[in-house]
CSV table of C-alpha atoms in Angstrom, one decimal:
chain,number,residue,atom,x,y,z
A,284,UNK,CA,83.6,66.1,78.7
A,285,UNK,CA,83.2,66.4,82.4
A,286,UNK,CA,79.8,67.4,83.9
A,287,UNK,CA,79.9,70.1,86.5
A,288,UNK,CA,77.2,71.1,88.9
A,289,UNK,CA,77.0,74.9,89.6
A,290,UNK,CA,74.7,76.8,92.0
A,291,UNK,CA,73.3,80.1,90.7
A,292,UNK,CA,70.2,82.2,91.3
A,293,UNK,CA,67.1,81.2,89.3
A,294,UNK,CA,67.1,84.7,87.7
A,295,UNK,CA,70.6,84.3,86.3
A,296,UNK,CA,69.7,80.8,85.0
A,297,UNK,CA,66.6,82.3,83.3
A,298,UNK,CA,68.8,85.0,81.7
A,299,UNK,CA,71.3,82.4,80.5
A,300,UNK,CA,68.6,80.3,78.9
A,301,UNK,CA,67.1,83.4,77.3
A,302,UNK,CA,70.5,84.4,76.0
A,303,UNK,CA,71.1,80.9,74.6
A,304,UNK,CA,67.7,81.0,72.7
A,305,UNK,CA,68.2,84.5,71.4
A,306,UNK,CA,71.7,83.9,70.1
A,307,UNK,CA,71.5,80.4,68.7
A,308,UNK,CA,73.4,78.5,71.3
A,309,UNK,CA,72.6,74.8,71.7
A,310,UNK,CA,72.0,75.3,75.4
A,311,UNK,CA,73.1,76.8,78.7
A,312,UNK,CA,76.2,74.6,78.8
A,313,UNK,CA,77.5,76.2,75.7
A,314,UNK,CA,76.9,79.7,77.0
A,315,UNK,CA,78.5,78.9,80.4
A,316,UNK,CA,81.5,77.2,78.7
A,317,UNK,CA,82.1,80.2,76.4
A,318,UNK,CA,81.6,82.8,79.2
A,319,UNK,CA,84.1,80.8,81.4
A,320,UNK,CA,86.7,80.7,78.6
A,321,UNK,CA,86.3,84.5,78.0
A,322,UNK,CA,86.5,85.3,81.7
A,323,UNK,CA,89.7,83.2,82.1
A,324,UNK,CA,91.2,84.6,79.0
A,325,UNK,CA,90.6,88.2,79.9
A,326,UNK,CA,93.8,88.7,81.9
A,327,UNK,CA,95.9,86.0,80.2
A,328,UNK,CA,96.6,88.1,77.2
A,329,UNK,CA,100.4,87.9,76.7
A,330,UNK,CA,100.3,91.3,75.0
A,331,UNK,CA,99.5,93.0,78.3
A,332,UNK,CA,102.0,91.2,80.5
A,333,UNK,CA,104.8,93.3,81.8
A,334,UNK,CA,103.3,96.5,80.4
A,335,UNK,CA,102.2,99.6,82.2
A,336,UNK,CA,98.4,99.6,82.1
A,337,UNK,CA,95.5,101.9,83.0
A,338,UNK,CA,92.2,100.4,84.0
A,339,UNK,CA,88.8,101.9,84.8
A,340,UNK,CA,86.6,99.8,87.1
A,341,UNK,CA,82.9,100.8,87.7
A,342,UNK,CA,80.9,99.1,90.4
A,343,UNK,CA,77.1,99.5,90.8
A,344,UNK,CA,75.4,98.5,94.1
A,345,UNK,CA,72.2,99.2,96.0
A,346,UNK,CA,72.4,102.3,98.3
A,347,UNK,CA,71.1,100.3,101.2
A,348,UNK,CA,73.9,97.8,101.0
A,349,UNK,CA,76.5,99.6,103.2
A,350,UNK,CA,78.7,96.5,103.4
A,351,UNK,CA,79.6,97.0,99.6
A,352,UNK,CA,80.6,100.6,100.2
A,353,UNK,CA,82.7,99.7,103.2
A,354,UNK,CA,84.4,96.9,101.1
A,355,UNK,CA,85.1,99.4,98.3
A,356,UNK,CA,86.7,101.8,100.8
A,357,UNK,CA,88.8,99.0,102.3
A,358,UNK,CA,90.0,97.8,98.8
A,359,UNK,CA,90.9,101.4,97.9
A,360,UNK,CA,93.1,101.6,101.0
A,361,UNK,CA,94.6,98.1,100.6
A,362,UNK,CA,95.6,98.9,97.0
A,363,UNK,CA,96.9,102.5,97.5
A,364,UNK,CA,99.8,102.0,95.1
A,365,UNK,CA,97.4,100.7,92.3
A,366,UNK,CA,94.4,103.1,92.8
A,367,UNK,CA,95.2,106.4,91.1
A,368,UNK,CA,91.7,107.8,91.6
A,369,UNK,CA,88.4,106.9,93.1
A,370,UNK,CA,85.0,108.5,92.6
A,371,UNK,CA,81.7,107.7,94.4
A,372,UNK,CA,78.3,108.9,93.0
A,373,UNK,CA,74.6,108.3,93.7
A,374,UNK,CA,72.7,107.0,90.7
A,375,UNK,CA,69.0,107.5,90.8
A,376,UNK,CA,67.3,107.2,94.2
A,377,UNK,CA,68.5,103.7,95.0
A,378,UNK,CA,72.0,103.0,93.7
A,379,UNK,CA,75.6,104.0,94.2
A,380,UNK,CA,78.4,103.8,91.7
A,381,UNK,CA,82.0,103.4,92.6
A,382,UNK,CA,84.6,104.2,89.9
A,383,UNK,CA,88.3,103.3,90.3
A,384,UNK,CA,91.1,104.4,88.0
A,385,UNK,CA,94.0,102.0,88.3
A,386,UNK,CA,97.6,102.3,87.1
A,387,UNK,CA,99.8,99.2,87.3
A,388,UNK,CA,100.6,95.8,86.0
A,389,UNK,CA,98.2,93.1,84.7
A,390,UNK,CA,98.5,90.8,87.7
A,391,UNK,CA,97.7,93.6,90.2
A,392,UNK,CA,94.7,94.9,88.1
A,393,UNK,CA,93.4,91.3,87.7
A,394,UNK,CA,93.6,90.7,91.5
A,395,UNK,CA,91.8,94.0,92.2
A,396,UNK,CA,89.0,93.2,89.7
A,397,UNK,CA,88.7,89.7,91.2
A,398,UNK,CA,88.3,91.1,94.7
A,399,UNK,CA,85.6,93.5,93.4
A,400,UNK,CA,83.8,90.7,91.6
A,401,UNK,CA,84.0,88.6,94.8
A,402,UNK,CA,82.3,91.3,96.8
A,403,UNK,CA,78.8,90.1,97.8
A,404,UNK,CA,75.8,92.3,96.7
A,405,UNK,CA,77.5,94.2,93.8
A,406,UNK,CA,75.0,94.5,91.0
A,407,UNK,CA,77.4,95.1,88.1
A,408,UNK,CA,81.2,95.3,87.6
A,409,UNK,CA,82.4,96.9,84.3
A,410,UNK,CA,86.0,97.5,83.5
A,411,UNK,CA,88.4,98.4,80.7
A,412,UNK,CA,92.1,97.9,80.4
A,413,UNK,CA,94.4,100.1,78.2
A,414,UNK,CA,98.2,99.9,77.8
A,415,UNK,CA,99.8,103.3,78.5
A,416,UNK,CA,103.4,102.5,78.0
A,417,UNK,CA,103.6,102.8,74.2
A,418,UNK,CA,102.0,105.8,72.5
A,419,UNK,CA,102.3,106.5,68.8
A,420,UNK,CA,104.4,109.5,67.6
A,421,UNK,CA,101.2,111.4,67.1
A,422,UNK,CA,100.2,110.8,70.7
A,423,UNK,CA,97.5,108.2,70.0
A,424,UNK,CA,97.4,104.9,71.7
A,425,UNK,CA,97.8,101.9,69.4
A,426,UNK,CA,94.6,99.9,69.0
A,427,UNK,CA,94.4,97.0,71.3
A,428,UNK,CA,92.0,94.1,70.9
A,429,UNK,CA,91.7,91.3,73.4
A,430,UNK,CA,92.3,92.9,76.8
A,431,UNK,CA,89.0,91.5,77.9
A,432,UNK,CA,86.8,90.5,75.0
A,433,UNK,CA,85.6,91.5,71.5
A,434,UNK,CA,84.1,94.7,72.8
A,435,UNK,CA,87.5,96.3,72.5
A,436,UNK,CA,88.9,95.5,75.9
A,437,UNK,CA,85.9,95.8,78.1
A,438,UNK,CA,84.6,93.4,80.6
A,439,UNK,CA,81.3,93.2,82.2
A,440,UNK,CA,80.0,91.1,85.1
A,441,UNK,CA,76.6,91.1,86.8
A,442,UNK,CA,77.0,90.4,90.5
A,443,UNK,CA,75.2,87.5,92.1
């Protein structure tokens, strides 16, 4: 197995170590390896390719970080055909939440979420992906497992 050096904030490393201890992992390498596999597998689910999808993306950031809000606005305009709706709200006295409702294909949704994740100073990025092209006769969406992880198609990322 190849050894890789990764830079990360001390706080994140402490959280990874605590998670490994609490959940019985042999160490941080095992946690990072599993998290990496899950992240890479999120949008590689063949069941979602070439399907009409809806995604909800929620971003939390500090109110004082205006560069994040500007980036969210720029992304909304750059992806006009993908962003069906957008909502901005203040959370508590210090935070802002940006919520995006997306309608499109997996590749486009994946690229959008990737750009959100790459935005410096975001605190969290949560999302869910749901196929909307095949509804049952009774109007209910078929159950889908595996859009993102075992949490029923939800993904979650803490910003750096």
